[in-house]
Coordinates of C-alpha atoms and ligand atoms in Angstrom, one line a residue:
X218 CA 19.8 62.0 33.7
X219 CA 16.7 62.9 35.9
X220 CA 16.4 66.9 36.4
X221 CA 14.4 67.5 39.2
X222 CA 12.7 70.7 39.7
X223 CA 10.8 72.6 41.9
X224 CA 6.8 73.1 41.6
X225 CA 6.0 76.8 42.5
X226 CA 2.5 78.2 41.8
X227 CA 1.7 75.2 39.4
X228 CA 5.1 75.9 37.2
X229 CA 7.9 74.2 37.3
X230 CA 11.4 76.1 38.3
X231 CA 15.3 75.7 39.6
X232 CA 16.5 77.1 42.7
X233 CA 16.9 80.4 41.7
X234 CA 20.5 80.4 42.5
X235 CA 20.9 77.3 40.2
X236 CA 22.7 75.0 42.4
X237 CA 21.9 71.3 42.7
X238 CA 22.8 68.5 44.2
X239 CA 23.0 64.9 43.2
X240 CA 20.8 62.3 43.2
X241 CA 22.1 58.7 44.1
X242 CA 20.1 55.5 43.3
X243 CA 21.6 53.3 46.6
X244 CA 21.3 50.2 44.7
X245 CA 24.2 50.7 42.2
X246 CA 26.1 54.2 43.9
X247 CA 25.2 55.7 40.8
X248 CA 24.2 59.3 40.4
X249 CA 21.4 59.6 38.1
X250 CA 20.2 63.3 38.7
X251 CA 20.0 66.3 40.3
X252 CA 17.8 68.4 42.3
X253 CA 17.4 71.9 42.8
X254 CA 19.4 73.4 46.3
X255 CA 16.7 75.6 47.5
X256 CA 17.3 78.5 49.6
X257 CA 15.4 81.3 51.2
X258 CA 14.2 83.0 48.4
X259 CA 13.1 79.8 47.0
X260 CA 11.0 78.4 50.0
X261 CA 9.7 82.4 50.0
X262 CA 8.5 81.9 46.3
X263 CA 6.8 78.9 46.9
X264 CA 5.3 80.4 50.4
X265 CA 3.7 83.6 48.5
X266 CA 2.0 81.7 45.6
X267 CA 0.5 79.5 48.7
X268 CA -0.7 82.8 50.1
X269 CA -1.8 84.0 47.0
X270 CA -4.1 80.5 46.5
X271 CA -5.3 80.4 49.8
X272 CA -8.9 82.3 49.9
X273 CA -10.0 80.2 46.7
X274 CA -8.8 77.1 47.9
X275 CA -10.4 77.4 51.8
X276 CA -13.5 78.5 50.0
X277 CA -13.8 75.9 48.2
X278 CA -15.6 74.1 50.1
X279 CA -15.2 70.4 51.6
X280 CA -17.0 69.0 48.4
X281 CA -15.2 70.5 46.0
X282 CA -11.3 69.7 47.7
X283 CA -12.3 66.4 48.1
X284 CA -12.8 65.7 44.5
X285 CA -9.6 67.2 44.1
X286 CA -8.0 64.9 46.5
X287 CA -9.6 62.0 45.0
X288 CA -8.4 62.9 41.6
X289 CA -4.8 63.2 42.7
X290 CA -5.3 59.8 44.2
X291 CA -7.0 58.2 40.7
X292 CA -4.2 60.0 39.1
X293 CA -1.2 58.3 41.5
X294 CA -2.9 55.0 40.9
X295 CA -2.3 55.2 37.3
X296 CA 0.8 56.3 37.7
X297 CA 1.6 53.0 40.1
X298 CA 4.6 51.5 37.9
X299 CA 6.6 54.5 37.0
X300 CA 6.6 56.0 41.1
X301 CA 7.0 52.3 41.8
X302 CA 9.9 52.5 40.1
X303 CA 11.3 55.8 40.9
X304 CA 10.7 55.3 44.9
X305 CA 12.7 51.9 44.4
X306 CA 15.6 53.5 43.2
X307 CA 15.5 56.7 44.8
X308 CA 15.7 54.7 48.1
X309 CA 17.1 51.1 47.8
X310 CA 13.9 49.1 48.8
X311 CA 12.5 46.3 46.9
X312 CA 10.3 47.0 44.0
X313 CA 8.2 45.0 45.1
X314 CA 7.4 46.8 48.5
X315 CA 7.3 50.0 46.6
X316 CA 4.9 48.3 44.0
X317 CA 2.5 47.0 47.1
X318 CA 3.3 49.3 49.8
X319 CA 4.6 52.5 49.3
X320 CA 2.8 53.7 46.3
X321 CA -0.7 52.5 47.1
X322 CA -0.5 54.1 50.6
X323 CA -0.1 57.2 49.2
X324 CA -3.2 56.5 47.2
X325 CA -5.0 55.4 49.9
X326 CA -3.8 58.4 52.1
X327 CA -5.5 60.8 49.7
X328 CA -9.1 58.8 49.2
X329 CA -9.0 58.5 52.9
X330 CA -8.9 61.9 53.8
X331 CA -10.8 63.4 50.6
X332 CA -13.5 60.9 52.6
X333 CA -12.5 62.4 56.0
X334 CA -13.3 65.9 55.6
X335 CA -16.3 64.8 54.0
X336 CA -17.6 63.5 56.8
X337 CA -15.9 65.8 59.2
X338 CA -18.5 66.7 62.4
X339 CA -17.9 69.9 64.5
X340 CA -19.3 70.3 68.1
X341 CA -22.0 72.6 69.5
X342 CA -23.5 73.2 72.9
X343 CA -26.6 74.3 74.2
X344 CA -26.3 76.0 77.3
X345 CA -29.8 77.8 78.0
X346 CA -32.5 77.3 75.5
X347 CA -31.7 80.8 74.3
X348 CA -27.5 80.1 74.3
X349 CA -25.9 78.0 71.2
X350 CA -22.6 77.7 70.8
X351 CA -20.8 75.7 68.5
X352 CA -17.1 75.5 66.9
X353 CA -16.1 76.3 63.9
X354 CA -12.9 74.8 62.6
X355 CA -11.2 76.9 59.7
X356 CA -8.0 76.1 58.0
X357 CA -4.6 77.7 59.6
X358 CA -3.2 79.4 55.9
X359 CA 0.2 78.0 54.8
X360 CA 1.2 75.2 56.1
X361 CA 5.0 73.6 56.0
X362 CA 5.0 69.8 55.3
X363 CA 8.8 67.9 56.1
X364 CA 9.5 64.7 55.3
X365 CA 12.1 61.9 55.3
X366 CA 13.7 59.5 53.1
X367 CA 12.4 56.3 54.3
X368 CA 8.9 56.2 52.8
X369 CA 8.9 59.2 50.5
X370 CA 5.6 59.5 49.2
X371 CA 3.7 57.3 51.7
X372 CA 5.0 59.7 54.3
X373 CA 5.0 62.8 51.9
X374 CA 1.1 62.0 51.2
X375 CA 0.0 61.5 55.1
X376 CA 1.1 64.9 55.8
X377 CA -0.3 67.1 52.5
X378 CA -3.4 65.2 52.4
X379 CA -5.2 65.8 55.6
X380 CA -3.8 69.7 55.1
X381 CA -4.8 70.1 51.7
X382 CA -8.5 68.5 53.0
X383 CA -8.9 70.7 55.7
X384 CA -8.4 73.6 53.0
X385 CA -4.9 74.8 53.7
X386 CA -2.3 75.6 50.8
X387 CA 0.8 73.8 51.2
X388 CA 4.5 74.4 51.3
X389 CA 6.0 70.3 51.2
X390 CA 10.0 69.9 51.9
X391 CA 10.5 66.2 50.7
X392 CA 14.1 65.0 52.1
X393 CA 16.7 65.8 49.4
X394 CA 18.3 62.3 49.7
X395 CA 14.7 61.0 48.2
X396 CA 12.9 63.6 46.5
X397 CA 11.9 61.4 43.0
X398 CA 8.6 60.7 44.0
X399 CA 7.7 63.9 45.5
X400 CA 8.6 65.6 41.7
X401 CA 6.6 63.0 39.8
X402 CA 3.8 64.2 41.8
X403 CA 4.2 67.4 40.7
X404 CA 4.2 66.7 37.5
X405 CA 0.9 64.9 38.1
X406 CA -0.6 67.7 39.6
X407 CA 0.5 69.7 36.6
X408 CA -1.5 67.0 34.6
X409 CA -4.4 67.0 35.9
X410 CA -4.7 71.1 36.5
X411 CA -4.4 70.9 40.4
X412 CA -5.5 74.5 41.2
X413 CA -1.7 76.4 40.9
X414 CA -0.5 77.4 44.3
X415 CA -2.1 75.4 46.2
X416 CA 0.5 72.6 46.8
X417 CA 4.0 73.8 46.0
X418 CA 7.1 71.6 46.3
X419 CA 10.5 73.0 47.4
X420 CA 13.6 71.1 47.3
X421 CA 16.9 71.1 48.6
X422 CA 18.6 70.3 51.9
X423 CA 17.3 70.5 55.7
X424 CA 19.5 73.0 56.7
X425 CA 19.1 75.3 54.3
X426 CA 15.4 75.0 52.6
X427 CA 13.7 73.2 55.3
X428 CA 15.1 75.7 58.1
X429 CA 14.0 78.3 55.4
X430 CA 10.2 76.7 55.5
X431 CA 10.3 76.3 59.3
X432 CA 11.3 80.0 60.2
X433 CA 8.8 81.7 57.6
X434 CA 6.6 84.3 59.4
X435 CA 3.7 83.7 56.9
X436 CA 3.9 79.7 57.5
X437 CA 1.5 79.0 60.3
X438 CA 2.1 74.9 61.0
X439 CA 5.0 72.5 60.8
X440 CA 4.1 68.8 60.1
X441 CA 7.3 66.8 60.8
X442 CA 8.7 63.4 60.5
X443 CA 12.4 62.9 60.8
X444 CA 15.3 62.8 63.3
X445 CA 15.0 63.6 66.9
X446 CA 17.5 66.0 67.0
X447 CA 15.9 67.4 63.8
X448 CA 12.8 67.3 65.4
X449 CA 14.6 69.8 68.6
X450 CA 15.9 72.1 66.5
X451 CA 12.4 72.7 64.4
X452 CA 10.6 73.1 67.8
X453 CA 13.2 75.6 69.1
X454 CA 12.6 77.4 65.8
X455 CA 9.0 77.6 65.1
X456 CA 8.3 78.5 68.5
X457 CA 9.7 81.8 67.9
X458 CA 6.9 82.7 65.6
X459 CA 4.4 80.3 68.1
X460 CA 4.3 77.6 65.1
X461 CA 2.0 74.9 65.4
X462 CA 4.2 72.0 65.5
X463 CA 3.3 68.3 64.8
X464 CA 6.6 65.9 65.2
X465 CA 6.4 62.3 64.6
X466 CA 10.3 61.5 66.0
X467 CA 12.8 58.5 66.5
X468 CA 11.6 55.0 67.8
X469 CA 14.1 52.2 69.8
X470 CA 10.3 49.9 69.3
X471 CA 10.0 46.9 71.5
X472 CA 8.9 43.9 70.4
X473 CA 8.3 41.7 73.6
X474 CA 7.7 37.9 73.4
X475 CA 5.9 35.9 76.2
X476 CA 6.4 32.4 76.7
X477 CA 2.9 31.6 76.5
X478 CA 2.9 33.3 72.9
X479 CA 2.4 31.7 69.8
X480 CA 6.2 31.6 69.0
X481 CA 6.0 30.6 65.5
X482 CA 4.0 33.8 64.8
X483 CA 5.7 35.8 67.1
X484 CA 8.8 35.3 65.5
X485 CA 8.0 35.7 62.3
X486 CA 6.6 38.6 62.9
X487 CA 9.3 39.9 64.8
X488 CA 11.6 39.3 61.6
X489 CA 9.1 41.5 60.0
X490 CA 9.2 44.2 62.1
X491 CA 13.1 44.3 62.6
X492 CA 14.2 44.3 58.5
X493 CA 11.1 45.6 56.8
X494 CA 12.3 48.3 54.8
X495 CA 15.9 47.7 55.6
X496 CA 15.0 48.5 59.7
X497 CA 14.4 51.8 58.2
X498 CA 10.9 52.5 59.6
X499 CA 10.4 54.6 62.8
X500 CA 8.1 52.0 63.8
X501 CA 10.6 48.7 63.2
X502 CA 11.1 46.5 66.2
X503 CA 14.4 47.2 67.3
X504 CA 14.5 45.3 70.4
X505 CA 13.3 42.2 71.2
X506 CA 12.5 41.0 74.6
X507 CA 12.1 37.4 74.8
X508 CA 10.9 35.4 78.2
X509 CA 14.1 33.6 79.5
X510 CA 12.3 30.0 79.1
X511 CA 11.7 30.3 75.4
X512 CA 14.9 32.5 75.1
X513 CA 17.0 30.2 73.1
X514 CA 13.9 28.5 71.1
X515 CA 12.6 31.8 69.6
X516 CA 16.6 33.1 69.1
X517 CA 16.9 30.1 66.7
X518 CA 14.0 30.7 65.0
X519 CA 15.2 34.5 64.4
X520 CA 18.4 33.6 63.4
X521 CA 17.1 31.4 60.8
X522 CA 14.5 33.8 59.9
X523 CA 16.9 36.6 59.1
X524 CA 19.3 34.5 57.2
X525 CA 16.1 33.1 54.9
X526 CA 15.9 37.4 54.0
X527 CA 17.1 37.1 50.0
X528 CA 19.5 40.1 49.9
X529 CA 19.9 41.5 46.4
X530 CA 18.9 43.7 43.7
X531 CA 15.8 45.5 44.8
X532 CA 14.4 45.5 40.7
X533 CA 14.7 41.4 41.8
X534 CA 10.8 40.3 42.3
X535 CA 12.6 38.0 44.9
X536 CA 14.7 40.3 47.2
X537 CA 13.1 40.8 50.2
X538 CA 16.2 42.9 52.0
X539 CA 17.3 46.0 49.2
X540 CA 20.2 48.6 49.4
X541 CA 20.5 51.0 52.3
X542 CA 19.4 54.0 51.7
X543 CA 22.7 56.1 51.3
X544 CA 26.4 55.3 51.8
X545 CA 26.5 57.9 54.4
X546 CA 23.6 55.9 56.6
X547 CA 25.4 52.4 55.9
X548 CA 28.5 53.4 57.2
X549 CA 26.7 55.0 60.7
X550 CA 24.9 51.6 60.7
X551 CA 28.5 49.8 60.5
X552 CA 29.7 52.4 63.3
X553 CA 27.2 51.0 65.1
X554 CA 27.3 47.3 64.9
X555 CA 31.2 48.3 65.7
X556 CA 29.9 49.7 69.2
X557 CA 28.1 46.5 70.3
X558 CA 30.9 44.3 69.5
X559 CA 33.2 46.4 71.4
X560 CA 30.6 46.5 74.0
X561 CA 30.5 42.5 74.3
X562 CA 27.7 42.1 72.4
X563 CA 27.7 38.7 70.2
X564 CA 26.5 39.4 66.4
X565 CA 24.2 36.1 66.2
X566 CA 24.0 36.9 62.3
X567 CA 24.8 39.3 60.2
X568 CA 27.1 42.3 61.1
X569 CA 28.8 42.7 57.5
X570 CA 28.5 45.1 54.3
X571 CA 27.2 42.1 51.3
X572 CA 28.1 42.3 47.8
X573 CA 26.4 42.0 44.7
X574 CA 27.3 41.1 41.4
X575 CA 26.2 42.9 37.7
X576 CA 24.9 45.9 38.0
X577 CA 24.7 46.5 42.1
X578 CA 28.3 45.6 42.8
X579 CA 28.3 49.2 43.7
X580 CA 25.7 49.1 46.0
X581 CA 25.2 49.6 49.6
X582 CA 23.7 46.6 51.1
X583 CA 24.0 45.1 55.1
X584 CA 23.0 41.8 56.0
X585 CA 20.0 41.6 58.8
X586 CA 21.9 41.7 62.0
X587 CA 20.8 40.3 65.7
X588 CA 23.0 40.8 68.5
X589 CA 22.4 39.5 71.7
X590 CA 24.5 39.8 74.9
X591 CA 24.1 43.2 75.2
X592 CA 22.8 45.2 78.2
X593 CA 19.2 47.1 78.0
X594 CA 21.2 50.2 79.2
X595 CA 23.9 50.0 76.1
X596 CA 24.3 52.6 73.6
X597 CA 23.3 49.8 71.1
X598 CA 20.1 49.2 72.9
X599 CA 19.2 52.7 73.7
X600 CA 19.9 54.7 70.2
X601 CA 17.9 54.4 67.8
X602 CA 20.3 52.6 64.7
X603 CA 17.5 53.0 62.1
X604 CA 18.9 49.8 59.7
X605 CA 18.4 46.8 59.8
X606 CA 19.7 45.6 63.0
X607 CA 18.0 44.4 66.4
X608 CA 18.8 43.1 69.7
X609 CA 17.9 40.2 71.6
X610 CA 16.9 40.9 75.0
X611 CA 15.9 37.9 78.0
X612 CA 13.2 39.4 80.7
X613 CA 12.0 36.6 83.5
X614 CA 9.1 38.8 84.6
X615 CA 6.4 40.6 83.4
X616 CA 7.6 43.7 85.3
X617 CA 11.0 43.6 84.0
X618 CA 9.6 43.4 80.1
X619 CA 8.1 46.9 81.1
X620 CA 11.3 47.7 82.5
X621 CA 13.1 47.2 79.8
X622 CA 10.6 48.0 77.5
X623 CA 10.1 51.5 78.7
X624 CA 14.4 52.0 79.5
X625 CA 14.8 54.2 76.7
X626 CA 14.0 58.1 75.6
X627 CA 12.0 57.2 73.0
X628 CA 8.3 56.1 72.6
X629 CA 6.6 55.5 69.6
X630 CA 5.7 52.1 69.2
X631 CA 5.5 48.2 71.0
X632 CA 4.1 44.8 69.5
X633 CA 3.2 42.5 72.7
X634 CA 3.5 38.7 72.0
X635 CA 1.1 36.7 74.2
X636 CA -2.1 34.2 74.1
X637 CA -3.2 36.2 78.0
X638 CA -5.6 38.6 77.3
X639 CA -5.0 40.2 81.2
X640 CA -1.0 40.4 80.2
X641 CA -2.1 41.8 77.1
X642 CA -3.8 44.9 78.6
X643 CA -1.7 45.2 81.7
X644 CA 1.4 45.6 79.4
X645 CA -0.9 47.4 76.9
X646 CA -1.5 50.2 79.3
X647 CA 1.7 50.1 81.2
X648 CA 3.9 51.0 78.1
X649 CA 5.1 54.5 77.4
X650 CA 4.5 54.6 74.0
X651 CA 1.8 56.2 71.8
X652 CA 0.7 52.7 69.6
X653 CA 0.6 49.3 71.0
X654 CA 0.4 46.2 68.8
X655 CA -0.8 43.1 70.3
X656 CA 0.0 39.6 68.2
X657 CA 0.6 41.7 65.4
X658 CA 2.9 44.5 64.1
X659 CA 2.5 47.5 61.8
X660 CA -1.2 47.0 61.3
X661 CA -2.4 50.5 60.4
X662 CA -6.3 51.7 60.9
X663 CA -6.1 55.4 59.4
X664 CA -8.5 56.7 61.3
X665 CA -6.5 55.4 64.4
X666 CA -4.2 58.2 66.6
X667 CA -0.4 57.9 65.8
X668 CA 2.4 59.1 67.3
X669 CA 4.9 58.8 70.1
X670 CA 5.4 59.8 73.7
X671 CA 8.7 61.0 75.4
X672 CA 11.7 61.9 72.2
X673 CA 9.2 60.0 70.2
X674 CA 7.1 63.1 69.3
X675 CA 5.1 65.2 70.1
X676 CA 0.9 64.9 68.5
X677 CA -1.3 63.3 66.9
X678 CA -1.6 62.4 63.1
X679 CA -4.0 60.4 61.7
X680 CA -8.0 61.0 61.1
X681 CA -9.9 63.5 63.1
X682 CA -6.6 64.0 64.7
X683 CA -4.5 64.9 61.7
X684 CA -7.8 67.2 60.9
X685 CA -7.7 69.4 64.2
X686 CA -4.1 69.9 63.9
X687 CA -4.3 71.6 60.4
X688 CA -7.2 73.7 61.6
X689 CA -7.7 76.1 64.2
X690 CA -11.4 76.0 66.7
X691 CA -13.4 79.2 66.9
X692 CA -15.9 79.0 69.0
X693 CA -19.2 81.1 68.2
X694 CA -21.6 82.2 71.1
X695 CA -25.3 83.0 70.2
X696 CA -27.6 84.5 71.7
X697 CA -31.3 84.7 70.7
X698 CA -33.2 87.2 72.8
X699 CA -36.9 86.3 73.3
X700 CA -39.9 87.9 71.5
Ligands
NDP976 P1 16.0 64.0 59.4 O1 15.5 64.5 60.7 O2 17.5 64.1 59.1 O3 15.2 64.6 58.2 C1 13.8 64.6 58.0 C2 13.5 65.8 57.1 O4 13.8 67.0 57.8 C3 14.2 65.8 55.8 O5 13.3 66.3 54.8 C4 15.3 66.7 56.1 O6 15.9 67.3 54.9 C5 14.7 67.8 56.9 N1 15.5 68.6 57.8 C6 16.8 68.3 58.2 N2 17.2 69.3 59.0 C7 16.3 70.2 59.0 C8 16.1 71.5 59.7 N3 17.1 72.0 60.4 N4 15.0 72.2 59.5 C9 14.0 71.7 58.8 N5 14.1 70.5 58.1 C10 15.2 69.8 58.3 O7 15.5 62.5 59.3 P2 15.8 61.4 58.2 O8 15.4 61.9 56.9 O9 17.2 60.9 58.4 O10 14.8 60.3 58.6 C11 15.0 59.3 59.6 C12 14.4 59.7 60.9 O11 13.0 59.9 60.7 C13 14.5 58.5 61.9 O12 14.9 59.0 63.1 C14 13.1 58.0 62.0 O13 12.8 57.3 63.2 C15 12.3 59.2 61.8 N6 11.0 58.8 61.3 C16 9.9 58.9 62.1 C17 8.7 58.5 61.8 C18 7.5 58.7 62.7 O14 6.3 58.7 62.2 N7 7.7 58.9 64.0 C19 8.4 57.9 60.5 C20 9.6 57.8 59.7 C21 10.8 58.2 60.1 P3 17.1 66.6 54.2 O15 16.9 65.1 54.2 O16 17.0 67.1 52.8 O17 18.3 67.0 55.0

């Protein structure tokens, strides 16, 4: 049985009430673990050996961190197999993914900001010859870090890394239903003598430890990515004690087809972006909006795409689809498909629970599901389901697509399906949503703003962007009086 712990000033402790809670692998139903059911006091501990490690850490210098960062990252990458491994069965995904994906992000997260501050600039103006002002940008103090379960580290890694590079000590909240990967980077830092204090890892439940985090008077930022009710309540919260707040939310992402479109691609693609991960990505393409005169050529080519998914053991090198994530989220998924049907909606594929034999009979797997004869205005086609189900949509106009496309309260992401270059930045620009693909999905520049508009979110992560939110601008005016 896995004991996970939490990572306070660089040791290694229970919640000091000693509860726990279980840890599930999704794949099997079996509990193989426990972690530690933080409270106040915990999340308090952890906040005071930040405080405690700030002034050498910020004084470091950008030099020094960034070696640090770069070690952690040398350090993950030779650690690729075992958190491989542990983020596949923590979560339900396909080894696989986690092998190729998940893990290496989280490597590439930390090179890419250890290079980042690096090569950070600042500003500075001249105003008279005699007048120089320029900005400084110093770290905020303690900073919170939340996270959810459907990338764990990758997600974990975006956050603490540009926090830690900037020179802030960090408090991270990993979700409880996940938190594997999170440990086994504690342990790494203990390895490699990551300065103590200076990242500090609380688990335990939202409620409890990561309200804890979010209402501490001595944290100064919130980084977020979760739920957007989640997402409310943290902003309600941490405004009380004027928080920076950075909240990367809930997505209902369209991905809109044009006739004109290379189909083939576009559907493919479209498969991608609607099961990747289970459809548990904020940025999966929920809803797919297909021109009426290729309606029923792409649908066949989607249906026959999701059915080609191999659904099975994610340890399988040849499972593309793995478990869901919990039992809890399975069944809200099933609730779901329940509300199409009743609404009229015709399940093209799909729909149903799918068992496995040997050791995931247990498991908690759903068949990619695509439902079409539903209205854009639907429940189904307005909340955001977060598994792996999507909707097909017809539009006959461009202006409907955007219609359609921008129906919702959410606005994170689009991918836009055309060979047109003037319908590719009309639509482009006439979205409400923070990133726009264009014949592709899900490619990711780092240095590249992310984040949604509308429920979506609220800032910017990514490069210079992730950057300026963990540091605050102080602008210094000189002076120089003449001889
Ligand atoms: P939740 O909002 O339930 O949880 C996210 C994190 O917040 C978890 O660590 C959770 O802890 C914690 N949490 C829960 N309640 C509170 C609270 N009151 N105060 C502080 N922390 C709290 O989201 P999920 O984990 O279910 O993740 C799925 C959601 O995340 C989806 O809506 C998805 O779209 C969104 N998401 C957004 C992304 C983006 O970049 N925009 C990327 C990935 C996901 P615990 O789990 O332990 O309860």
């Amino acid at each position: 049985m896995t004991q996970i712990q939490n990572f306070i000033g660089g040791k290694f402790v229970d919640a000091l009430q000693g509860a726990t809670l279980d840890l599930v692998d999704p794949s099997c139903g079996r509990v193989f673990g426990s972690l530690p059911e933080s409270k106040t006091e915990d999340v308090d501990a952890a906040v005071q050996s930040a405080l405690a490690a700030f002034s050498e850490w910020s004084s470091l210098g950008p030099v020094h961190r960034a070696s640090w960062l770069n070690k952690l990252a040398d350090a993950i990458e030779a650690n690729l197999t075992e958190l491989a491994l542990a983020e596949s069965m923590d979560t339900g995904k396909p080894l696989s993914v986690a092998r190729t994906i998940d893990i290496p992000r989280a490597v590439s997260n930390f090179r890419f900001f250890a290079g980042a501050i690096l090569h950070d600039t600042s500003e500075a103006y001249v105003d008279r010859p005699s007048v120089l002002n320029y900005t400084l940008r110093q770290p905020l103090g303690v900073v919170g870090c939340i996270s959810p379960w459907n990338l764990p580290l990758y997600l974990f890694s975006w956050k603490i890394a540009p926090a830690l590079a900037s020179g802030n000590c960090v408090v991270g909240k990993p979700s409880e239903v996940t938190p594997l990967t999170a440990f086994l980077l504690s342990k790494i830092c203990a390895d490699i003598g990551f300065p103590d204090g200076v990242l500090n890892i609380v688990h335990g439940a939202g409620p409890s430890a990561g309200a804890a985090l979010v209402a501490h008077p001595d944290v100064k930022a919130i980084s977020f990515t979760g739920g957007t009710a989640t997402g409310k309540t943290i902003a309600k919260v941490a405004s009380e004690s004027l928080k920076k707040v950075s909240l990367e939310l809930g997505g209902k992402n369209p991905t809109i087809i044009f006739d004109d479109a290379d189909l083939e691609a576009a559907s493919n693609a479209a498969i991608e972006a609607a099961f990747s991960n289970q459809g548990q990505i904020c940025l999966c393409g929920s809803r797919i909006l297909i021109q009426e005169s290729v309606f029923e050529r792409v649908k066949a080519k989607l249906v026959n795409g999701a059915q080609a998914l191999t659904i099975g053991d994610p340890l399988d090198p040849e499972t593309k689809i793995g478990a869901i994530v919990s039992r809890d989220h399975l069944d809200k998924i099933l609730h779901h498909i329940e509300i199409a049907r009743q609404d009229g909606g015709r399940v093209l594929t799909g729909g149903v629970r799918v068992a496995q034999k040997g050791r995931c009979k247990n498991g908690f797997f759903l068949a990619p599901t695509l439902i079409d004869n539903l209205a854009a205005t639907c429940t189904t086609n307005q909340d955001e389901i977060f598994g792996p189900v999507a909707t097909l949509i017809p539009f006959k106009t461009e202006g409907e697509a955007i219609q359609i496309a921008n129906g919702t309260r959410y606005g994170l992401s689009a991918s836009v399906w055309t060979k047109d270059l003037n319908t590719a930045n009309r639509v482009s620009e006439a979205l409400s949503s923070g990133i726009v693909w264009v014949n592709c999905w899900m490619h990711r520049d780092l240095r590249t703003p992310f984040g949604g508009v509308k429920e979506s979110g609220v800032g910017r992560e990514g490069g210079t962007y992730a950057l300026r939110f963990f540091t605050e601008a102080k602008n210094v005016c000189i002076k120089t009086t003449s001889l």
